[in-house]
XYZ file of C-alpha atoms in Angstrom:
596
model
C -14.611 -3.192 15.101
C -12.514 -1.889 12.004
C -11.880 -4.716 9.257
C -7.916 -4.038 11.211
C -8.920 -5.437 14.237
C -10.528 -7.847 13.100
C -7.312 -9.303 11.322
C -5.509 -9.517 13.702
C -8.149 -10.693 16.087
C -6.423 -13.826 16.969
C -2.608 -11.805 18.088
C 0.498 -12.674 17.374
C 2.514 -15.208 18.771
C 5.461 -14.300 21.459
C 9.864 -15.213 22.070
C 10.461 -16.438 25.087
C 14.069 -15.958 27.653
C 15.220 -18.799 28.875
C 17.601 -17.433 31.622
C 19.822 -20.772 32.352
C 21.477 -20.751 34.824
C 24.173 -23.270 37.513
C 22.317 -25.661 39.196
C 24.095 -26.348 41.939
C 22.834 -24.436 45.271
C 25.799 -22.565 48.494
C 27.139 -19.977 46.870
C 27.028 -21.086 43.205
C 23.829 -19.987 41.880
C 23.609 -17.825 43.852
C 25.918 -15.640 42.731
C 24.325 -15.891 39.164
C 21.304 -15.280 40.236
C 20.360 -11.393 39.616
C 23.236 -11.326 36.325
C 21.402 -14.722 34.600
C 18.081 -12.835 35.196
C 19.451 -9.540 33.336
C 20.158 -10.737 31.041
C 17.431 -12.189 30.357
C 15.595 -8.644 31.349
C 18.634 -7.076 28.719
C 17.134 -9.865 25.651
C 13.363 -8.763 26.103
C 14.327 -5.004 26.225
C 16.395 -5.177 23.147
C 13.078 -7.614 21.522
C 10.458 -4.758 22.584
C 12.145 -1.603 21.106
C 13.600 -3.003 17.642
C 11.232 -6.094 16.347
C 7.435 -5.225 15.128
C 4.275 -7.746 14.580
C 2.557 -7.027 11.789
C -0.631 -4.529 12.485
C 2.996 -2.469 13.427
C 3.201 -2.981 17.861
C 6.300 -4.712 19.225
C 7.004 -7.939 19.453
C 5.734 -9.397 23.656
C 7.804 -11.268 24.938
C 8.244 -13.538 28.115
C 10.884 -14.586 30.876
C 10.231 -17.350 32.433
C 9.392 -17.367 35.890
C 12.554 -18.001 37.405
C 16.120 -19.096 36.303
C 16.101 -23.262 35.485
C 18.678 -24.519 37.263
C 17.169 -28.392 36.022
C 13.979 -29.666 34.797
C 11.460 -29.637 36.849
C 11.969 -25.367 36.490
C 12.572 -26.344 32.029
C 8.927 -28.238 32.601
C 7.482 -25.555 35.145
C 9.180 -22.724 32.168
C 7.793 -24.333 29.050
C 4.348 -24.607 30.701
C 4.283 -20.920 31.629
C 5.828 -20.759 27.711
C 2.191 -22.903 26.069
C 0.691 -20.663 28.910
C 1.582 -17.903 27.792
C 1.963 -18.525 23.233
C 5.552 -18.743 22.806
C 5.855 -20.057 19.067
C 10.222 -18.808 20.080
C 11.996 -19.466 22.732
C 16.584 -17.943 23.548
C 17.415 -18.841 25.945
C 20.632 -16.703 27.653
C 22.412 -18.083 29.862
C 27.077 -16.430 32.200
C 27.938 -19.961 33.586
C 27.778 -22.942 33.266
C 24.557 -25.354 32.890
C 23.398 -28.935 32.873
C 23.269 -28.538 29.676
C 19.705 -31.448 28.383
C 18.496 -30.754 32.004
C 17.489 -27.162 30.988
C 17.443 -27.389 27.066
C 14.182 -26.711 25.816
C 13.149 -29.790 24.783
C 9.706 -28.464 22.143
C 10.454 -30.194 18.611
C 8.439 -27.796 16.776
C 10.197 -24.570 18.184
C 12.571 -22.585 17.085
C 15.474 -21.856 19.305
C 18.416 -20.640 19.585
C 21.089 -20.273 22.703
C 23.241 -16.984 23.742
C 26.032 -18.364 25.720
C 28.273 -15.422 27.423
C 31.637 -14.472 26.256
C 33.340 -13.729 30.537
C 36.813 -15.400 32.132
C 34.435 -15.486 35.237
C 32.382 -18.358 34.256
C 32.157 -20.428 31.283
C 29.295 -19.740 29.873
C 30.690 -20.500 26.296
C 30.823 -23.910 27.509
C 27.571 -24.276 28.857
C 27.148 -23.163 25.037
C 29.388 -25.369 23.365
C 27.714 -28.764 24.889
C 24.036 -27.434 24.701
C 24.521 -27.662 21.729
C 26.066 -30.662 21.306
C 22.985 -31.989 23.396
C 20.791 -30.806 20.608
C 22.472 -32.144 17.516
C 22.363 -35.560 19.566
C 18.479 -35.168 19.573
C 17.603 -34.513 15.936
C 16.879 -31.004 17.378
C 18.192 -28.224 15.567
C 19.805 -24.314 17.496
C 21.162 -21.533 16.442
C 24.538 -20.381 18.770
C 25.042 -17.249 19.840
C 28.291 -16.631 20.960
C 30.470 -12.398 20.713
C 33.708 -12.089 19.411
C 35.226 -10.373 22.249
C 34.932 -10.585 25.847
C 33.223 -8.845 27.982
C 33.495 -8.565 32.238
C 31.120 -9.804 34.040
C 29.504 -6.748 35.710
C 28.372 -5.866 31.180
C 25.156 -5.781 31.218
C 25.273 -4.107 27.299
C 24.880 -6.795 24.536
C 27.816 -6.501 22.435
C 26.239 -5.497 18.099
C 27.240 -8.376 17.143
C 24.792 -10.729 19.292
C 23.012 -8.687 19.327
C 22.797 -9.111 15.403
C 22.167 -12.161 15.378
C 19.759 -12.256 18.591
C 17.141 -10.229 16.482
C 18.200 -11.774 13.000
C 17.084 -15.430 14.567
C 13.973 -14.254 16.394
C 12.555 -11.882 12.918
C 13.097 -15.372 11.047
C 11.285 -17.139 14.046
C 8.883 -15.153 14.092
C 7.697 -15.709 10.667
C 7.874 -20.033 11.274
C 6.014 -19.282 14.436
C 3.436 -17.041 12.859
C 2.574 -19.633 10.068
C 1.482 -22.074 11.910
C -2.129 -22.982 11.885
C -2.790 -20.074 9.284
C -4.098 -20.909 5.762
C -2.801 -20.569 1.466
C -6.330 -19.561 -0.474
C -6.065 -21.264 -3.500
C -9.174 -18.759 -4.819
C -9.124 -21.046 -9.022
C -6.673 -24.005 -9.784
C -3.851 -24.378 -12.024
C -3.249 -20.839 -14.491
C -2.614 -21.102 -17.506
C -0.266 -25.094 -16.118
C 1.820 -23.149 -14.397
C 3.680 -25.349 -12.649
C 3.525 -23.198 -8.872
C -0.146 -22.311 -9.486
C 0.057 -26.541 -8.460
C -0.940 -25.918 -5.119
C 1.049 -29.076 -2.926
C -0.247 -29.280 0.716
C 2.405 -31.810 1.521
C 5.349 -28.629 1.599
C 2.725 -25.857 2.782
C 1.645 -28.292 5.859
C 5.502 -30.316 6.053
C 7.354 -27.236 5.449
C 5.619 -24.694 7.002
C 2.974 -26.370 9.036
C 0.293 -24.453 7.280
C -3.511 -25.258 5.985
C -4.148 -25.262 2.455
C -8.141 -24.451 1.533
C -9.695 -24.509 -2.248
C -12.644 -21.681 -3.830
C -13.510 -22.101 -7.140
C -13.102 -18.384 -8.643
C -16.813 -18.888 -9.154
C -17.853 -17.893 -5.557
C -17.049 -14.625 -6.559
C -20.202 -14.639 -9.363
C -22.192 -15.681 -6.128
C -21.119 -13.366 -3.979
C -22.058 -10.648 -6.601
C -25.305 -11.824 -7.650
C -26.421 -12.300 -4.100
C -24.162 -9.177 -3.236
C -22.356 -10.702 -0.513
C -20.073 -8.094 0.579
C -20.553 -4.571 2.090
C -22.722 -1.784 0.241
C -22.399 0.882 2.755
C -17.619 -0.752 1.458
C -18.765 -0.658 -2.103
C -19.860 3.032 -2.672
C -17.496 4.456 -1.000
C -13.874 2.382 -2.873
C -15.295 3.285 -6.280
C -15.766 6.444 -5.103
C -12.479 6.215 -3.749
C -11.334 4.740 -7.034
C -12.787 7.592 -9.335
C -10.630 9.901 -7.330
C -7.821 8.230 -7.264
C -6.547 5.471 -9.401
C -6.955 7.666 -12.696
C -7.724 5.646 -15.719
C -4.751 5.576 -18.482
C -5.147 4.746 -22.057
C -6.608 2.000 -23.903
C -3.684 0.614 -25.842
C -6.396 -2.242 -27.722
C -7.257 -0.956 -31.680
C -10.424 0.571 -31.729
C -12.337 -1.912 -33.109
C -11.990 -4.074 -29.629
C -12.245 -0.841 -27.691
C -15.421 -1.775 -24.222
C -17.733 1.193 -24.753
C -17.256 3.534 -21.886
C -20.802 2.380 -20.042
C -18.727 -1.073 -20.353
C -15.555 0.788 -18.667
C -17.859 1.714 -15.786
C -19.279 -1.560 -14.557
C -14.978 -2.879 -14.950
C -14.586 -1.142 -12.457
C -17.800 -2.033 -10.694
C -16.591 -4.977 -10.946
C -12.354 -4.944 -10.276
C -14.186 -3.043 -6.997
C -16.217 -5.719 -5.045
C -13.529 -8.649 -6.478
C -10.758 -6.567 -3.904
C -13.871 -6.810 -1.310
C -14.690 -10.176 -1.747
C -10.318 -12.433 -2.144
C -10.154 -10.478 1.154
C -13.139 -11.390 3.224
C -12.567 -14.582 1.815
C -8.688 -14.519 3.595
C -9.306 -12.612 6.818
C -13.497 -12.502 7.234
C -15.803 -9.490 7.173
C -17.374 -9.322 10.526
C -19.825 -6.539 8.427
C -21.076 -9.663 6.993
C -22.028 -11.218 10.044
C -24.931 -8.547 10.570
C -26.096 -8.492 6.645
C -27.082 -11.930 7.416
C -24.403 -13.877 6.608
C -22.344 -15.512 9.054
C -20.797 -18.375 7.091
C -19.264 -15.956 4.966
C -18.231 -13.684 7.882
C -14.879 -16.806 9.056
C -13.385 -15.918 5.914
C -10.233 -18.977 6.292
C -7.257 -17.814 7.981
C -5.479 -17.327 4.726
C -2.357 -14.737 5.433
C -1.443 -15.556 1.565
C -3.709 -16.406 -0.597
C -3.644 -16.804 -4.667
C -5.876 -16.115 -7.379
C -6.265 -17.682 -11.196
C -7.805 -16.221 -13.030
C -6.271 -16.679 -16.557
C -7.905 -18.381 -18.764
C -11.803 -19.229 -18.063
C -12.397 -16.400 -15.320
C -9.939 -13.739 -17.918
C -12.323 -14.680 -20.734
C -15.105 -13.983 -19.705
C -15.032 -11.182 -16.242
C -12.358 -7.913 -15.912
C -9.022 -9.408 -14.707
C -7.990 -9.449 -10.811
C -5.027 -7.463 -11.530
C -6.810 -4.205 -9.709
C -8.234 -6.982 -7.058
C -4.338 -7.757 -6.112
C -2.107 -4.973 -6.913
C -5.226 -3.417 -4.392
C -3.975 -5.747 -1.678
C -1.037 -6.286 -1.999
C -0.387 -2.639 -1.562
C -0.040 -0.925 2.241
C -2.570 1.698 1.493
C -6.868 1.033 0.112
C -10.063 3.612 0.291
C -10.074 2.424 3.466
C -6.467 4.373 4.328
C -3.716 3.122 4.947
C -2.724 -0.571 6.489
C -0.928 -3.632 5.993
C -0.338 -4.985 2.972
C -2.435 -8.456 2.531
C -0.339 -10.546 0.214
C -1.891 -12.307 -2.919
C 0.340 -13.725 -5.319
C -0.167 -13.365 -9.172
C -1.964 -16.405 -12.279
C -1.753 -19.141 -8.613
C 1.548 -19.136 -8.427
C 0.797 -20.360 -4.719
C 4.256 -21.034 -3.911
C 5.543 -17.418 -5.682
C 3.036 -16.563 -2.784
C 5.178 -18.179 -0.422
C 8.579 -16.648 -1.508
C 6.510 -13.459 -1.157
C 4.819 -14.756 2.293
C 8.400 -15.421 3.864
C 9.729 -10.812 2.446
C 6.039 -9.688 4.282
C 7.479 -11.275 7.320
C 10.837 -10.264 7.894
C 9.895 -6.251 7.288
C 5.665 -6.318 7.117
C 6.495 -4.310 4.218
C 4.765 -4.965 0.535
C 5.599 -7.322 -1.685
C 6.696 -6.921 -6.007
C 5.265 -10.049 -8.157
C 6.955 -9.898 -11.118
C 7.784 -11.922 -13.808
C 11.747 -12.465 -14.849
C 10.568 -10.727 -17.673
C 14.011 -10.526 -19.813
C 17.533 -10.120 -19.661
C 18.995 -7.146 -20.819
C 22.899 -6.783 -21.499
C 24.947 -4.321 -21.901
C 25.314 -4.141 -26.065
C 22.164 -5.697 -26.470
C 20.661 -2.591 -24.647
C 23.177 0.034 -27.090
C 22.699 -1.859 -29.711
C 18.697 -0.652 -29.812
C 18.969 2.647 -28.245
C 22.551 3.700 -28.209
C 22.664 4.529 -24.524
C 25.517 2.384 -22.509
C 24.865 1.046 -19.027
C 26.372 2.218 -15.467
C 27.053 2.183 -12.121
C 24.680 -0.905 -10.737
C 23.712 -1.371 -14.343
C 27.264 -2.134 -15.863
C 26.468 -5.275 -16.130
C 23.255 -5.560 -17.708
C 19.404 -5.054 -16.025
C 17.195 -7.729 -15.641
C 13.553 -6.574 -16.458
C 10.873 -7.285 -14.558
C 7.243 -7.038 -14.987
C 3.934 -8.709 -14.855
C 0.010 -8.272 -16.278
C -0.071 -4.702 -13.545
C -1.524 -6.743 -10.788
C 2.379 -5.346 -8.862
C 1.731 -3.970 -5.367
C 1.573 0.120 -5.544
C 4.039 0.606 -3.318
C 6.194 -0.766 -5.829
C 6.379 2.714 -7.818
C 9.128 3.871 -4.695
C 7.673 7.453 -4.035
C 7.626 6.254 -0.066
C 11.132 8.542 1.670
C 12.953 7.461 4.224
C 16.664 9.499 4.620
C 15.061 11.310 1.024
C 15.468 8.052 -1.114
C 13.057 5.808 -2.132
C 12.258 3.090 -0.472
C 8.518 0.230 0.560
C 7.746 1.429 4.333
C 6.089 -0.212 6.980
C 2.583 1.176 5.997
C 2.666 2.327 10.243
C 5.552 4.517 8.478
C 3.302 5.609 5.412
C 2.715 9.402 5.465
C -0.818 10.089 4.034
C 0.879 12.368 1.821
C 3.325 9.210 0.279
C 0.456 6.960 -0.061
C -0.964 9.661 -2.484
C 2.083 9.706 -4.138
C 2.482 5.951 -4.979
C -1.030 6.932 -6.357
C -0.776 9.623 -8.551
C 2.785 8.101 -10.129
C 0.355 4.712 -11.055
C -2.507 4.507 -14.582
C -5.034 2.265 -14.419
C -5.006 0.626 -18.998
C -7.502 -0.661 -20.372
C -6.796 -4.134 -20.417
C -4.867 -5.932 -23.373
C -8.312 -7.461 -24.469
C -5.629 -9.882 -27.030
C -4.747 -11.674 -23.480
C -7.874 -10.530 -21.526
C -10.453 -10.968 -23.059
C -13.088 -10.619 -20.386
C -11.225 -6.615 -19.985
C -10.755 -5.199 -16.883
C -7.608 -2.470 -16.017
C -3.808 -2.663 -15.944
C -1.949 -0.902 -12.659
C 1.120 1.103 -15.243
C 3.742 2.477 -13.155
C 8.038 2.955 -13.908
C 9.708 2.094 -10.644
C 11.870 4.123 -9.466
C 16.299 3.538 -8.994
C 18.819 3.386 -6.047
C 16.310 0.834 -3.627
C 18.077 -1.400 -2.492
C 15.946 -5.569 -3.122
C 16.876 -8.554 -3.299
C 14.209 -11.111 -5.524
C 13.653 -15.135 -3.855
C 11.494 -17.700 -5.726
C 10.979 -21.185 -3.923
C 11.391 -23.728 -6.225
C 9.696 -27.591 -5.956
C 12.233 -30.134 -6.936
C 11.295 -34.117 -7.347
C 13.165 -36.542 -5.064
C 14.507 -33.150 -2.950
C 11.736 -30.489 -2.345
C 11.731 -26.996 -1.570
C 14.617 -24.939 -2.697
C 14.597 -21.623 -2.796
C 16.852 -19.079 -4.162
C 17.919 -15.643 -3.888
C 19.590 -12.456 -5.287
C 20.206 -9.045 -3.745
C 20.498 -6.334 -5.926
C 19.699 -2.722 -6.573
C 16.390 -1.557 -9.116
C 17.970 0.751 -11.545
C 16.811 4.092 -13.699
C 16.964 4.501 -17.529
C 16.701 7.781 -19.178
C 13.255 8.038 -19.892
C 14.216 6.902 -24.163
C 15.874 3.872 -22.995
C 12.532 3.051 -20.795
C 10.349 3.877 -23.364
C 12.004 1.122 -26.372
C 13.206 -0.815 -24.586
C 9.615 -1.306 -22.551
C 7.427 -1.138 -25.889
C 8.748 -3.620 -26.515
C 6.596 -6.360 -24.789
C 3.436 -4.531 -23.492
C 3.711 -1.257 -21.918
C 0.363 -0.891 -20.240
C 2.336 -3.209 -17.495
C 4.192 -2.177 -14.774
C 8.623 -2.406 -14.460
C 11.254 -2.930 -12.455
C 14.814 -2.898 -13.766
C 16.758 -4.584 -10.989
C 20.100 -5.446 -11.933
C 21.880 -7.903 -9.135
C 24.447 -7.599 -7.296
C 27.967 -9.708 -8.689
C 30.212 -11.691 -6.949
C 31.905 -13.901 -10.163
C 31.171 -17.007 -8.993
C 28.665 -19.329 -9.254
C 24.750 -18.330 -10.617
C 26.693 -14.188 -9.564
C 29.283 -15.030 -11.857
C 26.911 -12.418 -14.627
C 23.601 -11.185 -14.404
C 22.774 -13.047 -17.757
C 24.451 -16.917 -15.157
C 21.465 -14.623 -13.263
C 19.239 -14.781 -15.562
C 19.527 -18.053 -17.204
C 19.497 -19.744 -13.168
C 16.298 -18.937 -12.064
C 13.936 -21.985 -11.221
C 10.978 -20.339 -13.254
C 9.832 -17.985 -14.521
C 7.914 -15.626 -11.410
C 10.289 -13.362 -8.793
C 9.014 -12.301 -5.775
C 11.090 -8.873 -5.017
C 11.997 -6.774 -1.752
C 12.687 -3.243 -0.496
C 16.417 -4.199 0.865
C 18.624 -6.365 1.197
C 17.256 -9.357 2.931
C 18.999 -12.596 1.854
C 20.377 -13.387 5.147
C 17.117 -12.985 6.981
C 16.098 -15.251 4.376
C 18.900 -18.223 4.619
C 18.468 -18.459 8.195
C 14.470 -18.573 8.342
C 14.807 -21.445 5.347
C 17.781 -23.375 6.867
C 14.610 -22.921 10.191
C 12.139 -24.447 7.671
C 15.051 -27.270 6.791
C 14.871 -25.197 2.713
C 18.606 -25.312 1.013
C 18.959 -23.084 -0.542
C 20.030 -23.535 -4.603
C 21.756 -19.740 -5.643
C 22.147 -16.471 -3.476
C 24.849 -13.384 -3.075
C 24.959 -13.026 0.336
C 28.683 -13.896 1.986
C 29.150 -15.503 4.299
C 29.942 -13.705 7.344
C 26.671 -12.708 7.010
C 25.052 -15.921 6.950
C 23.127 -17.230 10.328
C 22.234 -20.716 10.504
C 21.880 -23.447 13.172
C 24.754 -24.193 14.670
C 24.688 -28.850 13.587
C 25.128 -27.157 9.643
C 28.453 -27.080 10.824
C 28.447 -31.124 11.548
C 27.537 -31.039 7.623
C 31.123 -29.963 5.937
C 32.093 -26.225 6.296
C 34.343 -25.824 2.902
C 31.148 -25.466 1.473
C 28.334 -23.774 3.014
C 25.696 -24.596 0.182
C 26.369 -28.398 0.198
C 26.345 -28.879 3.758
C 22.516 -26.859 3.916
C 21.500 -28.940 1.765
C 22.024 -32.534 3.076
C 21.525 -30.410 6.845
C 17.970 -30.061 5.375
C 17.612 -33.809 4.579
C 18.900 -35.020 7.524
C 16.348 -33.469 9.827
C 13.900 -32.742 7.303
C 10.314 -30.808 7.131
C 10.229 -28.792 10.833
C 6.552 -30.439 10.760
C 6.800 -33.540 9.484
């Protein structure tokens, strides 16, 4: 079994489709059976066509064996869904049904109802009635209702309904897939960073996840006892020598390490990469080598590595390990990215996980380092910012652990992009590698040496920066900033980049401004950002993040997503409609964490 097949061996949650119907026989139900079941089939076909699991396979749907006209058929459907590992449910109907008798009552499964907008039978009446029942029972559900009236024989799904069905399904699958998985903390708190304090209550109650812990000394044990695949190590090291060019050493000559030590560091960081992966998901090869316990892994879909300082004061840093795991390719070829948070910032790791599972693309981990105003840029470089950057830019830069996909060397419609791994060509992976040099780590920061990736993200890409923060008395809150990566003239970039550590990867980011709240200015975005780190995803995915957050009962404290794109459970409107941000806080507080 290959490593990738082993990684996804446990499978994925499915989406259950529940066709509900008016239970009255002798004419009413019989006249609606075909139309109702066809609605379910059309939704299943839509999802199977447009949505993919992290391994690239189409999302599977399970349809109830019969239309659901009452509580007995609802129970039979629930039993089937339990057997079939359904983690998300969508109820569809063109007609009136008996609301509380036909509804999905599982409190941990995200649920939506599509009520057909037609005049022959009152599907909208059922939609309103069942959503009322869900609110009354404390089970928030999403309501989907097309804007235009359809004829009863119309089997198509309107575009606005498609958007809501797919948006709900994507977010619901994230919720279902996270449940029962683990966050693996490799080490403990890095340099006093609050996000490194892994809060098990947050993971358990909001995400349905375990928290697993290993000391960084486990890496040393596996080095010394050779608990890794030696054949893979030899292949990996040869690949690294061929594909990961070493950049210039910026350290003063008197403290630069020898060539011999640099070569040993390469061997160490490659082993670290293999070991961290094996700790996360296990490796069947280890069992063949006599390490059955280590072969199991920790069932982790996200992890974090402390590194600083107890590790990095003595051993090579974790930048190479984090970069390669966060990328969509390595010595084994193109594959789904892992998610590893630098400095064990578990809260930023969760934001990375959200972005990865929503888009199936690699995520950029970065420090939100500096706000450069137009005046400051012009004063320092003489250059006047224009276009997306006209209001100023944020310098997103970290110590060299950002995904190689973040170079922007992949192409979508001829433009730079980050893509799901199954769409990435060998040429694109090679271009990402060629756009990156590996600089010997700054000994000022990393006394134990190591290597940091150095690249510049290509401009013009739509991107979304997000972050989870914990607030005592409230719990988790999510912040979102949609914007664009920005190209600067080479000389301008060099001047700005050299004012900090120039050996690290840079993304110039310009948030979209709305003229109000935290998005009055780029300065205000920087000033309101809740921590030193952010997760950057390709595409404008703010609306999907907001939908996901509402399922998990995590309020959103700042975003620049257009109001008409917001999609939350219908009950959120019962907490107020004139200020959606405030209503979101009240609804999340009222319903509480999904798994509490």
